[in-house]
mmCIF file of C-alpha atoms and ligand atoms in Angstrom:
data_model
loop_
_atom_site.group_PDB
_atom_site.id
_atom_site.type_symbol
_atom_site.label_atom_id
_atom_site.label_comp_id
_atom_site.label_asym_id
_atom_site.label_seq_id
_atom_site.Cartn_x
_atom_site.Cartn_y
_atom_site.Cartn_z
ATOM 1 C CA MET A 1 -47.814 8.156 -24.974
ATOM 2 C CA PRO A 2 -45.981 10.692 -25.241
ATOM 3 C CA SER A 3 -43.006 10.110 -27.338
ATOM 4 C CA SER A 4 -40.274 12.292 -25.326
ATOM 5 C CA LYS A 5 -39.162 12.027 -21.335
ATOM 6 C CA ILE A 6 -39.220 13.542 -18.637
ATOM 7 C CA ILE A 7 -35.974 14.055 -16.861
ATOM 8 C CA ALA A 8 -35.458 16.364 -13.531
ATOM 9 C CA HIS A 9 -31.629 17.225 -12.664
ATOM 10 C CA VAL A 10 -31.578 17.657 -8.887
ATOM 11 C CA ASP A 11 -28.579 19.624 -7.556
ATOM 12 C CA MET A 12 -28.326 20.769 -4.054
ATOM 13 C CA ASP A 13 -27.049 24.112 -4.043
ATOM 14 C CA SER A 14 -22.947 24.826 -2.303
ATOM 15 C CA PHE A 15 -23.978 21.202 -0.523
ATOM 16 C CA PHE A 16 -20.974 20.762 1.599
ATOM 17 C CA VAL A 17 -21.301 24.127 2.722
ATOM 18 C CA SER A 18 -25.014 23.240 3.678
ATOM 19 C CA CYS A 19 -24.447 20.776 5.291
ATOM 20 C CA GLU A 20 -22.432 22.334 7.571
ATOM 21 C CA ARG A 21 -24.207 24.879 8.277
ATOM 22 C CA LEU A 22 -26.813 22.209 9.241
ATOM 23 C CA VAL A 23 -24.550 21.352 12.147
ATOM 24 C CA ASP A 24 -23.243 24.919 12.766
ATOM 25 C CA PRO A 25 -25.565 27.265 11.848
ATOM 26 C CA SER A 26 -23.331 30.080 12.798
ATOM 27 C CA LEU A 27 -21.852 29.696 9.464
ATOM 28 C CA VAL A 28 -25.118 30.632 7.735
ATOM 29 C CA GLY A 29 -24.868 33.797 5.502
ATOM 30 C CA LYS A 30 -20.771 34.138 6.042
ATOM 31 C CA PRO A 31 -18.559 33.359 3.116
ATOM 32 C CA VAL A 32 -17.197 29.938 4.146
ATOM 33 C CA VAL A 33 -14.681 27.417 2.825
ATOM 34 C CA VAL A 34 -14.939 23.621 2.762
ATOM 35 C CA GLY A 35 -11.764 21.512 1.810
ATOM 36 C CA GLY A 36 -9.146 22.532 4.439
ATOM 37 C CA ARG A 37 -8.148 24.562 7.521
ATOM 38 C CA ARG A 38 -6.533 28.315 6.638
ATOM 39 C CA GLY A 39 -2.327 27.679 5.612
ATOM 40 C CA GLU A 40 -3.000 23.849 4.523
ATOM 41 C CA ARG A 41 -2.063 22.811 1.587
ATOM 42 C CA GLY A 42 -5.682 21.785 -0.285
ATOM 43 C CA VAL A 43 -8.332 22.632 -2.845
ATOM 44 C CA VAL A 44 -11.304 24.129 -2.202
ATOM 45 C CA ALA A 45 -14.009 21.098 -2.295
ATOM 46 C CA SER A 46 -17.374 23.572 -2.441
ATOM 47 C CA ALA A 47 -17.724 27.404 -1.626
ATOM 48 C CA SER A 48 -20.790 29.573 -0.227
ATOM 49 C CA TYR A 49 -22.166 31.941 -2.715
ATOM 50 C CA GLU A 50 -20.866 34.714 -0.070
ATOM 51 C CA SER A 51 -16.847 33.634 -0.834
ATOM 52 C CA ARG A 52 -17.560 32.885 -4.209
ATOM 53 C CA LYS A 53 -18.428 36.873 -4.831
ATOM 54 C CA PHE A 54 -15.122 37.212 -4.761
ATOM 55 C CA GLY A 55 -13.840 34.676 -6.744
ATOM 56 C CA VAL A 56 -13.413 31.226 -4.802
ATOM 57 C CA LYS A 57 -14.266 28.469 -6.600
ATOM 58 C CA SER A 58 -13.901 24.984 -6.141
ATOM 59 C CA GLY A 59 -10.580 23.165 -6.984
ATOM 60 C CA MET A 60 -8.545 26.053 -6.338
ATOM 61 C CA PRO A 61 -5.988 25.853 -3.734
ATOM 62 C CA ILE A 62 -6.625 26.717 -0.005
ATOM 63 C CA MET A 63 -3.860 29.324 -0.232
ATOM 64 C CA THR A 64 -5.551 31.101 -3.297
ATOM 65 C CA ALA A 65 -9.053 31.069 -1.615
ATOM 66 C CA GLU A 66 -7.425 32.939 1.410
ATOM 67 C CA LYS A 67 -6.452 35.721 -0.346
ATOM 68 C CA LEU A 68 -9.368 36.300 -2.407
ATOM 69 C CA CYS A 69 -11.324 36.099 0.080
ATOM 70 C CA PRO A 70 -9.519 36.762 3.835
ATOM 71 C CA LYS A 71 -12.780 37.120 5.773
ATOM 72 C CA ALA A 72 -13.659 33.399 4.516
ATOM 73 C CA ILE A 73 -14.499 30.698 7.229
ATOM 74 C CA PHE A 74 -12.292 27.693 6.590
ATOM 75 C CA VAL A 75 -13.540 24.283 7.667
ATOM 76 C CA PRO A 76 -11.822 20.819 7.292
ATOM 77 C CA GLY A 77 -14.822 19.055 5.479
ATOM 78 C CA ASN A 78 -16.492 15.761 6.720
ATOM 79 C CA HIS A 79 -17.221 13.683 4.470
ATOM 80 C CA LYS A 80 -19.027 11.159 6.775
ATOM 81 C CA LEU A 81 -21.537 13.771 7.167
ATOM 82 C CA TYR A 82 -22.000 14.819 3.602
ATOM 83 C CA SER A 83 -22.487 10.733 2.318
ATOM 84 C CA LYS A 84 -25.276 10.683 5.066
ATOM 85 C CA TYR A 85 -27.204 13.649 4.133
ATOM 86 C CA SER A 86 -26.633 12.292 0.397
ATOM 87 C CA ARG A 87 -28.357 9.354 0.975
ATOM 88 C CA LYS A 88 -31.469 10.793 2.770
ATOM 89 C CA ILE A 89 -31.783 12.759 -0.311
ATOM 90 C CA TYR A 90 -31.845 9.592 -2.801
ATOM 91 C CA VAL A 91 -34.134 8.078 -0.441
ATOM 92 C CA LEU A 92 -36.408 10.928 -0.386
ATOM 93 C CA LEU A 93 -36.252 11.348 -4.261
ATOM 94 C CA ARG A 94 -36.951 7.449 -4.438
ATOM 95 C CA ARG A 95 -40.009 8.226 -2.992
ATOM 96 C CA ILE A 96 -40.947 10.937 -5.535
ATOM 97 C CA ALA A 97 -39.531 9.286 -8.866
ATOM 98 C CA PRO A 98 -39.537 5.637 -10.066
ATOM 99 C CA VAL A 99 -36.369 5.983 -11.795
ATOM 100 C CA VAL A 100 -33.417 8.008 -9.800
ATOM 101 C CA GLU A 101 -30.071 7.928 -10.928
ATOM 102 C CA TYR A 102 -27.360 9.080 -8.422
ATOM 103 C CA ALA A 103 -24.894 11.763 -10.574
ATOM 104 C CA SER A 104 -22.708 12.610 -7.778
ATOM 105 C CA ILE A 105 -23.077 13.033 -4.086
ATOM 106 C CA ASP A 106 -24.880 16.119 -4.544
ATOM 107 C CA GLU A 107 -26.595 15.686 -8.279
ATOM 108 C CA PHE A 108 -29.529 13.431 -9.352
ATOM 109 C CA TYR A 109 -31.637 12.189 -12.121
ATOM 110 C CA LEU A 110 -35.337 11.197 -11.537
ATOM 111 C CA ASP A 111 -37.218 10.112 -14.902
ATOM 112 C CA PHE A 112 -40.599 11.144 -14.181
ATOM 113 C CA THR A 113 -42.137 9.490 -18.061
ATOM 114 C CA GLY A 114 -45.208 8.160 -17.604
ATOM 115 C CA CYS A 115 -46.327 9.973 -13.470
ATOM 116 C CA GLU A 116 -47.624 12.754 -15.356
ATOM 117 C CA ALA A 117 -51.251 12.094 -14.157
ATOM 118 C CA LEU A 118 -50.289 11.975 -10.746
ATOM 119 C CA TYR A 119 -48.762 15.543 -11.014
ATOM 120 C CA GLY A 120 -51.511 17.182 -13.387
ATOM 121 C CA HIS A 121 -49.582 17.245 -16.108
ATOM 122 C CA ASP A 122 -47.717 20.772 -14.512
ATOM 123 C CA LEU A 123 -44.150 20.403 -14.807
ATOM 124 C CA GLU A 124 -43.380 23.490 -13.203
ATOM 125 C CA ALA A 125 -45.496 22.254 -10.079
ATOM 126 C CA MET A 126 -43.483 19.382 -10.205
ATOM 127 C CA ALA A 127 -40.287 20.653 -10.368
ATOM 128 C CA LYS A 128 -41.296 22.848 -6.690
ATOM 129 C CA ARG A 129 -42.822 20.153 -5.018
ATOM 130 C CA VAL A 130 -39.294 18.468 -5.401
ATOM 131 C CA LYS A 131 -38.091 21.147 -4.049
ATOM 132 C CA GLU A 132 -39.808 21.884 -1.063
ATOM 133 C CA SER A 133 -40.027 18.140 -0.262
ATOM 134 C CA ILE A 134 -35.816 17.937 0.109
ATOM 135 C CA PHE A 135 -36.126 21.462 1.530
ATOM 136 C CA ASP A 136 -39.332 19.870 4.337
ATOM 137 C CA ARG A 137 -37.735 16.441 5.140
ATOM 138 C CA ALA A 138 -33.461 17.182 4.986
ATOM 139 C CA LYS A 139 -33.547 21.738 5.200
ATOM 140 C CA LEU A 140 -31.447 21.639 1.989
ATOM 141 C CA SER A 141 -31.766 23.660 -0.791
ATOM 142 C CA CYS A 142 -31.516 22.809 -4.387
ATOM 143 C CA SER A 143 -32.166 23.229 -7.911
ATOM 144 C CA VAL A 144 -34.439 21.462 -10.099
ATOM 145 C CA ALA A 145 -34.828 21.757 -13.600
ATOM 146 C CA ILE A 146 -37.022 19.261 -16.215
ATOM 147 C CA ALA A 147 -36.474 18.609 -19.526
ATOM 148 C CA THR A 148 -36.222 15.966 -22.527
ATOM 149 C CA ASN A 149 -32.644 14.965 -21.597
ATOM 150 C CA LYS A 150 -30.467 14.788 -19.445
ATOM 151 C CA TYR A 151 -28.127 17.557 -21.268
ATOM 152 C CA VAL A 152 -30.764 19.843 -21.117
ATOM 153 C CA ALA A 153 -31.947 19.451 -17.512
ATOM 154 C CA LYS A 154 -27.962 20.067 -16.205
ATOM 155 C CA ILE A 155 -27.734 23.078 -18.130
ATOM 156 C CA ALA A 156 -31.049 24.317 -17.038
ATOM 157 C CA GLY A 157 -30.468 23.853 -13.175
ATOM 158 C CA LYS A 158 -27.340 25.892 -13.631
ATOM 159 C CA THR A 159 -29.213 28.738 -15.114
ATOM 160 C CA VAL A 160 -31.506 28.905 -12.198
ATOM 161 C CA LYS A 161 -28.981 28.773 -9.140
ATOM 162 C CA PRO A 162 -28.979 31.733 -6.480
ATOM 163 C CA SER A 163 -25.589 32.898 -7.994
ATOM 164 C CA SER A 164 -27.524 33.823 -11.247
ATOM 165 C CA GLY A 165 -30.117 35.730 -9.187
ATOM 166 C CA SER A 166 -32.571 33.416 -9.428
ATOM 167 C CA LEU A 167 -34.955 33.021 -6.659
ATOM 168 C CA THR A 168 -37.388 30.136 -7.443
ATOM 169 C CA GLY A 169 -34.263 27.989 -7.945
ATOM 170 C CA THR A 170 -36.827 26.006 -10.291
ATOM 171 C CA ILE A 171 -37.006 26.069 -14.153
ATOM 172 C CA VAL A 172 -39.204 23.698 -17.361
ATOM 173 C CA VAL A 173 -37.199 23.252 -20.973
ATOM 174 C CA PRO A 174 -40.399 21.967 -22.354
ATOM 175 C CA GLU A 175 -40.224 19.740 -25.449
ATOM 176 C CA GLY A 176 -39.280 21.528 -28.510
ATOM 177 C CA THR A 177 -38.096 24.598 -26.982
ATOM 178 C CA GLU A 178 -34.297 23.031 -26.310
ATOM 179 C CA GLN A 179 -32.688 24.947 -29.194
ATOM 180 C CA THR A 180 -34.257 28.002 -28.383
ATOM 181 C CA PHE A 181 -33.367 27.743 -25.085
ATOM 182 C CA LEU A 182 -29.727 27.197 -25.473
ATOM 183 C CA THR A 183 -29.575 30.169 -28.057
ATOM 184 C CA ASN A 184 -28.733 33.224 -26.324
ATOM 185 C CA LEU A 185 -26.269 30.915 -23.204
ATOM 186 C CA SER A 186 -22.535 31.579 -23.516
ATOM 187 C CA VAL A 187 -21.101 29.265 -24.664
ATOM 188 C CA GLU A 188 -19.280 28.372 -21.140
ATOM 189 C CA ARG A 189 -22.696 26.806 -20.278
ATOM 190 C CA LEU A 190 -21.944 23.688 -22.138
ATOM 191 C CA HIS A 191 -21.526 20.844 -19.891
ATOM 192 C CA GLY A 192 -18.825 18.930 -21.134
ATOM 193 C CA ALA A 193 -16.129 21.660 -23.063
ATOM 194 C CA GLY A 194 -13.243 21.714 -22.033
ATOM 195 C CA GLU A 195 -9.813 22.985 -21.759
ATOM 196 C CA LYS A 196 -9.805 22.945 -25.265
ATOM 197 C CA THR A 197 -12.790 23.662 -26.713
ATOM 198 C CA LEU A 198 -13.985 26.772 -25.369
ATOM 199 C CA PRO A 199 -10.556 28.697 -25.992
ATOM 200 C CA ARG A 200 -10.788 27.142 -29.764
ATOM 201 C CA LEU A 201 -14.505 28.519 -29.895
ATOM 202 C CA LYS A 202 -13.417 31.861 -28.397
ATOM 203 C CA GLU A 203 -10.722 32.022 -31.124
ATOM 204 C CA MET A 204 -13.292 31.519 -33.743
ATOM 205 C CA ARG A 205 -15.450 34.174 -32.008
ATOM 206 C CA ILE A 206 -18.545 32.321 -30.772
ATOM 207 C CA GLN A 207 -19.793 33.258 -27.559
ATOM 208 C CA LYS A 208 -23.292 32.203 -27.751
ATOM 209 C CA ILE A 209 -24.329 28.607 -28.131
ATOM 210 C CA GLY A 210 -26.836 29.409 -30.644
ATOM 211 C CA ASP A 211 -24.121 30.834 -32.749
ATOM 212 C CA ILE A 212 -22.640 27.144 -33.330
ATOM 213 C CA LEU A 213 -25.935 26.718 -35.306
ATOM 214 C CA ASN A 214 -24.607 28.660 -38.030
ATOM 215 C CA ILE A 215 -21.820 26.206 -38.477
ATOM 216 C CA PRO A 216 -21.834 22.933 -40.590
ATOM 217 C CA LEU A 217 -20.827 19.757 -39.100
ATOM 218 C CA THR A 218 -18.499 19.151 -41.399
ATOM 219 C CA THR A 219 -16.078 22.680 -40.459
ATOM 220 C CA LEU A 220 -16.835 21.853 -36.847
ATOM 221 C CA GLN A 221 -15.154 18.227 -37.239
ATOM 222 C CA LYS A 222 -12.578 20.191 -39.125
ATOM 223 C CA SER A 223 -12.193 22.802 -36.069
ATOM 224 C CA PHE A 224 -12.605 20.670 -33.165
ATOM 225 C CA GLY A 225 -11.795 16.678 -34.556
ATOM 226 C CA PRO A 226 -14.336 14.389 -35.413
ATOM 227 C CA SER A 227 -15.879 13.487 -31.971
ATOM 228 C CA ALA A 228 -15.988 16.887 -30.414
ATOM 229 C CA GLY A 229 -17.163 18.516 -33.700
ATOM 230 C CA SER A 230 -20.194 16.020 -33.529
ATOM 231 C CA TRP A 231 -20.785 16.401 -29.837
ATOM 232 C CA LEU A 232 -20.853 20.455 -30.376
ATOM 233 C CA TYR A 233 -23.267 19.965 -33.095
ATOM 234 C CA GLU A 234 -25.639 17.997 -30.917
ATOM 235 C CA ALA A 235 -24.807 20.135 -27.773
ATOM 236 C CA ALA A 236 -25.812 23.339 -29.308
ATOM 237 C CA ARG A 237 -29.206 21.702 -30.276
ATOM 238 C CA GLY A 238 -29.834 20.709 -26.732
ATOM 239 C CA MET A 239 -29.494 16.622 -27.940
ATOM 240 C CA GLY A 240 -28.398 14.791 -25.222
ATOM 241 C CA SER A 241 -28.858 11.460 -23.310
ATOM 242 C CA ASN A 242 -32.881 11.136 -21.889
ATOM 243 C CA GLU A 243 -31.726 7.648 -20.356
ATOM 244 C CA VAL A 244 -31.381 7.505 -16.568
ATOM 245 C CA HIS A 245 -29.522 4.545 -14.608
ATOM 246 C CA PRO A 246 -30.681 3.631 -11.980
ATOM 247 C CA PHE A 247 -28.388 3.309 -9.067
ATOM 248 C CA HIS A 248 -27.719 0.402 -7.614
ATOM 249 C CA PHE A 249 -24.982 -0.957 -5.674
ATOM 250 C CA ALA A 250 -22.509 -2.058 -7.624
ATOM 251 C CA LYS A 251 -20.544 -5.768 -7.177
ATOM 252 C CA SER A 252 -17.596 -4.919 -9.059
ATOM 253 C CA VAL A 253 -15.822 -1.770 -10.988
ATOM 254 C CA GLY A 254 -13.711 -1.945 -13.739
ATOM 255 C CA HIS A 255 -12.241 -0.544 -16.565
ATOM 256 C CA GLU A 256 -10.686 -1.971 -20.408
ATOM 257 C CA THR A 257 -9.047 0.036 -22.966
ATOM 258 C CA THR A 258 -8.183 -1.909 -27.197
ATOM 259 C CA PHE A 259 -5.019 -0.219 -28.099
ATOM 260 C CA GLU A 260 -5.383 1.688 -31.376
ATOM 261 C CA LYS A 261 -2.411 -0.425 -32.277
ATOM 262 C CA ASP A 262 -1.107 -3.371 -30.631
ATOM 263 C CA THR A 263 1.545 -3.440 -28.806
ATOM 264 C CA ASP A 264 4.490 -4.868 -26.726
ATOM 265 C CA ASP A 265 6.068 -1.632 -25.665
ATOM 266 C CA ALA A 266 6.422 -2.101 -21.779
ATOM 267 C CA TRP A 267 6.570 1.449 -21.088
ATOM 268 C CA GLN A 268 3.107 1.783 -22.828
ATOM 269 C CA ILE A 269 1.731 -1.211 -21.393
ATOM 270 C CA HIS A 270 2.459 0.367 -17.517
ATOM 271 C CA GLN A 271 1.016 3.354 -17.974
ATOM 272 C CA THR A 272 -2.252 1.487 -19.610
ATOM 273 C CA LEU A 273 -2.060 -0.394 -16.389
ATOM 274 C CA ALA A 274 -1.730 2.739 -13.666
ATOM 275 C CA TRP A 275 -4.156 4.703 -16.132
ATOM 276 C CA LEU A 276 -6.759 1.358 -15.734
ATOM 277 C CA SER A 277 -6.229 1.029 -12.010
ATOM 278 C CA GLU A 278 -6.515 4.708 -10.928
ATOM 279 C CA LYS A 279 -9.738 4.735 -12.675
ATOM 280 C CA GLY A 280 -11.178 2.117 -11.114
ATOM 281 C CA CYS A 281 -10.082 3.151 -7.404
ATOM 282 C CA TYR A 282 -11.596 6.732 -8.538
ATOM 283 C CA ARG A 283 -14.839 4.921 -8.606
ATOM 284 C CA LEU A 284 -14.149 2.915 -5.673
ATOM 285 C CA ARG A 285 -13.757 6.236 -3.919
ATOM 286 C CA ARG A 286 -17.166 7.358 -5.600
ATOM 287 C CA ILE A 287 -19.322 4.828 -3.992
ATOM 288 C CA GLY A 288 -17.384 4.103 -1.020
ATOM 289 C CA LYS A 289 -16.148 1.384 -1.089
ATOM 290 C CA LYS A 290 -12.389 -0.882 -1.046
ATOM 291 C CA ALA A 291 -12.351 -4.143 -2.787
ATOM 292 C CA ARG A 292 -10.343 -6.872 -2.015
ATOM 293 C CA THR A 293 -9.837 -8.896 -5.194
ATOM 294 C CA VAL A 294 -8.171 -7.447 -7.930
ATOM 295 C CA THR A 295 -8.794 -8.580 -11.821
ATOM 296 C CA LEU A 296 -6.537 -8.311 -14.777
ATOM 297 C CA LYS A 297 -7.880 -9.521 -18.073
ATOM 298 C CA LEU A 298 -5.439 -9.620 -20.776
ATOM 299 C CA ARG A 299 -6.437 -10.267 -24.711
ATOM 300 C CA TYR A 300 -3.411 -10.752 -27.191
ATOM 301 C CA ASP A 301 -3.399 -10.145 -30.766
ATOM 302 C CA ASP A 302 -4.842 -13.433 -31.669
ATOM 303 C CA PHE A 303 -7.793 -13.129 -29.360
ATOM 304 C CA GLN A 304 -6.383 -15.480 -26.361
ATOM 305 C CA THR A 305 -7.538 -13.923 -23.527
ATOM 306 C CA LEU A 306 -6.700 -14.334 -19.949
ATOM 307 C CA THR A 307 -7.760 -13.064 -16.742
ATOM 308 C CA LYS A 308 -5.726 -13.508 -13.570
ATOM 309 C CA ALA A 309 -7.502 -12.627 -10.199
ATOM 310 C CA VAL A 310 -5.628 -12.208 -6.634
ATOM 311 C CA THR A 311 -7.087 -11.302 -2.764
ATOM 312 C CA ILE A 312 -5.449 -8.416 -1.084
ATOM 313 C CA PRO A 313 -6.092 -6.798 2.080
ATOM 314 C CA GLU A 314 -9.469 -4.375 1.775
ATOM 315 C CA THR A 315 -8.101 -1.429 -0.634
ATOM 316 C CA ASN A 316 -9.225 1.665 -2.789
ATOM 317 C CA ASP A 317 -5.757 3.073 -3.128
ATOM 318 C CA ASP A 318 -4.301 3.741 -6.532
ATOM 319 C CA THR A 319 -0.593 2.829 -5.685
ATOM 320 C CA VAL A 320 -1.630 -0.644 -4.236
ATOM 321 C CA VAL A 321 -4.310 -1.319 -6.955
ATOM 322 C CA MET A 322 -1.392 -0.234 -9.404
ATOM 323 C CA LYS A 323 1.108 -2.678 -8.023
ATOM 324 C CA THR A 324 -1.225 -5.627 -7.455
ATOM 325 C CA ALA A 325 -2.125 -5.066 -11.264
ATOM 326 C CA TYR A 326 1.393 -4.666 -12.538
ATOM 327 C CA ALA A 327 2.174 -8.327 -10.369
ATOM 328 C CA LEU A 328 -1.287 -9.983 -12.145
ATOM 329 C CA PHE A 329 0.648 -8.922 -15.587
ATOM 330 C CA GLU A 330 4.056 -10.007 -14.829
ATOM 331 C CA GLU A 331 2.313 -13.356 -14.116
ATOM 332 C CA ALA A 332 -0.119 -13.617 -16.928
ATOM 333 C CA HIS A 333 1.865 -12.427 -19.735
ATOM 334 C CA ASN A 334 3.684 -15.511 -20.790
ATOM 335 C CA ARG A 335 3.444 -15.363 -24.610
ATOM 336 C CA ARG A 336 6.036 -13.111 -26.901
ATOM 337 C CA ARG A 337 2.665 -11.856 -28.967
ATOM 338 C CA LYS A 338 1.613 -8.010 -28.734
ATOM 339 C CA ILE A 339 -1.226 -7.065 -26.671
ATOM 340 C CA ARG A 340 -4.560 -5.923 -28.335
ATOM 341 C CA LEU A 341 -6.649 -5.363 -24.381
ATOM 342 C CA LEU A 342 -6.213 -4.918 -21.218
ATOM 343 C CA GLY A 343 -8.187 -4.703 -18.511
ATOM 344 C CA VAL A 344 -8.635 -4.178 -14.459
ATOM 345 C CA SER A 345 -11.701 -4.724 -12.284
ATOM 346 C CA LEU A 346 -11.826 -4.627 -8.460
ATOM 347 C CA SER A 347 -14.328 -6.657 -6.919
ATOM 348 C CA LYS A 348 -15.744 -8.885 -3.167
ATOM 349 C CA PHE A 349 -16.033 -4.997 -1.908
ATOM 350 C CA GLU A 350 -15.622 -4.501 1.648
ATOM 351 C CA ASN A 351 -18.013 -1.648 3.803
ATOM 352 C CA GLY A 352 -21.477 -3.246 2.930
ATOM 353 C CA GLU A 353 -24.609 -0.943 2.540
ATOM 354 C CA GLY A 354 -23.409 0.832 5.865
ATOM 355 C CA GLU A 355 -25.057 4.385 6.879
ATOM 356 C CA ASP A 356 -22.101 5.953 5.263
ATOM 357 C CA TRP A 357 -21.258 4.108 1.996
ATOM 358 C CA LEU A 358 -20.025 6.803 0.113
ATOM 359 C CA PHE A 359 -17.153 7.816 1.991
ATOM 360 C CA PRO A 360 -16.031 5.181 4.575
ATOM 361 C CA GLU A 361 -13.857 5.602 7.470
ATOM 362 C CA MET A 362 -10.622 4.633 5.893
ATOM 363 C CA SER A 363 -7.564 3.804 7.860
ATOM 364 C CA SER A 364 -4.826 6.827 7.046
ATOM 365 C CA LYS A 365 -6.104 9.651 7.658
ATOM 366 C CA LYS A 366 -3.447 11.434 5.592
ATOM 367 C CA LYS A 367 -4.219 9.596 2.624
ATOM 368 C CA ASP A 368 -8.248 10.094 2.924
ATOM 369 C CA ASP A 369 -7.589 14.041 2.620
ATOM 370 C CA LEU A 370 -5.690 13.910 0.036
ATOM 371 C CA TYR A 371 -7.782 11.711 -2.257
ATOM 372 C CA GLN A 372 -10.455 13.885 -0.949
ATOM 373 C CA SER A 373 -9.165 16.642 -2.760
ATOM 374 C CA VAL A 374 -7.752 14.965 -5.753
ATOM 375 C CA ASP A 375 -11.469 13.531 -6.068
ATOM 376 C CA ALA A 376 -13.016 16.969 -5.816
ATOM 377 C CA ILE A 377 -10.945 18.119 -8.774
ATOM 378 C CA LYS A 378 -11.529 14.634 -10.923
ATOM 379 C CA ARG A 379 -15.426 15.309 -9.567
ATOM 380 C CA LYS A 380 -15.303 19.240 -11.031
ATOM 381 C CA TYR A 381 -13.266 18.582 -14.550
ATOM 382 C CA GLY A 382 -13.211 14.868 -14.804
ATOM 383 C CA PHE A 383 -11.056 12.605 -14.946
ATOM 384 C CA HIS A 384 -7.970 13.658 -16.635
ATOM 385 C CA LYS A 385 -7.229 16.517 -15.256
ATOM 386 C CA LEU A 386 -4.781 14.749 -12.137
ATOM 387 C CA GLU A 387 -3.522 11.962 -12.712
ATOM 388 C CA LYS A 388 -0.185 10.611 -11.057
ATOM 389 C CA ALA A 389 2.791 10.570 -12.774
ATOM 390 C CA ALA A 390 2.993 7.362 -13.515
ATOM 391 C CA SER A 391 -0.154 7.581 -15.719
ATOM 392 C CA LEU A 392 -0.069 10.929 -17.545
ATOM 393 C CA ASP A 393 -0.830 11.439 -21.445
ATOM 394 C CA PRO A 394 2.918 10.880 -22.802
ATOM 395 C CA ARG A 395 1.829 12.772 -25.678
ATOM 396 C CA GLU A 396 1.982 15.827 -23.120
ATOM 397 C CA ASP A 397 5.336 14.383 -21.508
ATOM 398 C CA LYS A 398 8.822 14.803 -22.795
ATOM 399 C CA GLN A 399 9.615 11.493 -21.005
ATOM 400 C CA ALA A 400 7.520 9.733 -23.882
ATOM 401 C CA GLU A 401 10.416 10.377 -26.374
ATOM 402 C CA LYS A 402 12.801 9.313 -23.741
ATOM 403 C CA PHE A 403 11.057 5.604 -23.666
ATOM 404 C CA GLY A 404 10.929 5.700 -27.777
ATOM 405 C CA ALA A 405 6.283 5.823 -27.186
ATOM 406 C CA SER A 406 5.763 9.137 -29.237
ATOM 407 C CA SER A 407 3.019 6.785 -30.825
ATOM 408 C CA PHE A 408 1.320 6.534 -27.641
ATOM 409 C CA GLN A 409 -2.359 6.379 -27.599
ATOM 410 C CA LYS A 410 -4.047 7.589 -24.452
ATOM 411 C CA PRO A 411 -6.891 4.079 -24.277
ATOM 412 C CA LYS A 412 -10.540 4.756 -24.818
ATOM 413 C CA ILE A 413 -12.365 3.578 -21.622
ATOM 414 C CA LYS A 414 -15.070 1.906 -22.724
HETATM 415 MG MG1 MG B 501 -24.281 21.305 -6.754
#
């Protein structure tokens, strides 16, 4: 038995644009921007490679994209269509690999460990076969990268995108070569290195991932903080999770957080509930569900724990869930003790396992558009990029002092 795993990362090429082109072939070869019509206030959800040449990127305002690429064709976005194709690809991948993780609407991880004999021990051929199968059945192109863990596979996939000039769209990083593979890549390729880490790396004149190898762990931790420092140390060495989590239809989504210091600060409590509610709703929208039950979990500093639930009309609206969570808290909180932990979970989903399981029809078109734009940014840049004012990290917010909450610590999600 090999000790390492065989993980494939499948990432669709400019997915939304490709789906639009299947429906309207006149868009093929043209600069296409999905996310909103000309003059609208939305953000770019997906841009074709033709428009990316002009600097158009996901997450940027439509109006900026218009300026950069005046000839672009702007398409509002049809999530029902994208989820239909996403499901089609998922179902197809399930036939190819024993374990498939649904990472996002256009990204999947496959675990081929133990299937070597089936594919003749030729990983290159295996990658090509996955790519060709998707193209044959769904007429959509993608990158397929095989490595021993998800992290290296994801980074490798980006290096074989059409925008990188790759003709194959497939790559294999054999076991034992992870570090060598990363060495000459720019630190910008480090998936997960955010807006704080990259500028700091630049300041330290670290341009290539391999440059990080020369820096001792303790120095990295001093410069970037304990967790980001050890993350960088491992990332540069091509270490990462090799656990592929099979997709299943969740019965509930929820998050809880333990305060770094037990608290009775009303403002901090409300911030946290808002943040937990947003996080839950974001996940609901990702899986195309609305919930009918909101459950609050509260743990006092003496570890007494209680939960309180309420059933409401189905929703995945941040504001509705936030208000409900506040109300539940007001009801549940009846002791003069500090609070150690808070949790918000959402269950009793509507919309069964239908065709449109990713983005079901929502009642308010306007709200839907807003959430699509917001979620596109959240997907692209991570959850913290866009949060409602009610759950802004007060350390970055002058109001915090006004409320005397300077000791607020961003809740850590478990
Ligand atoms: Mg993609």
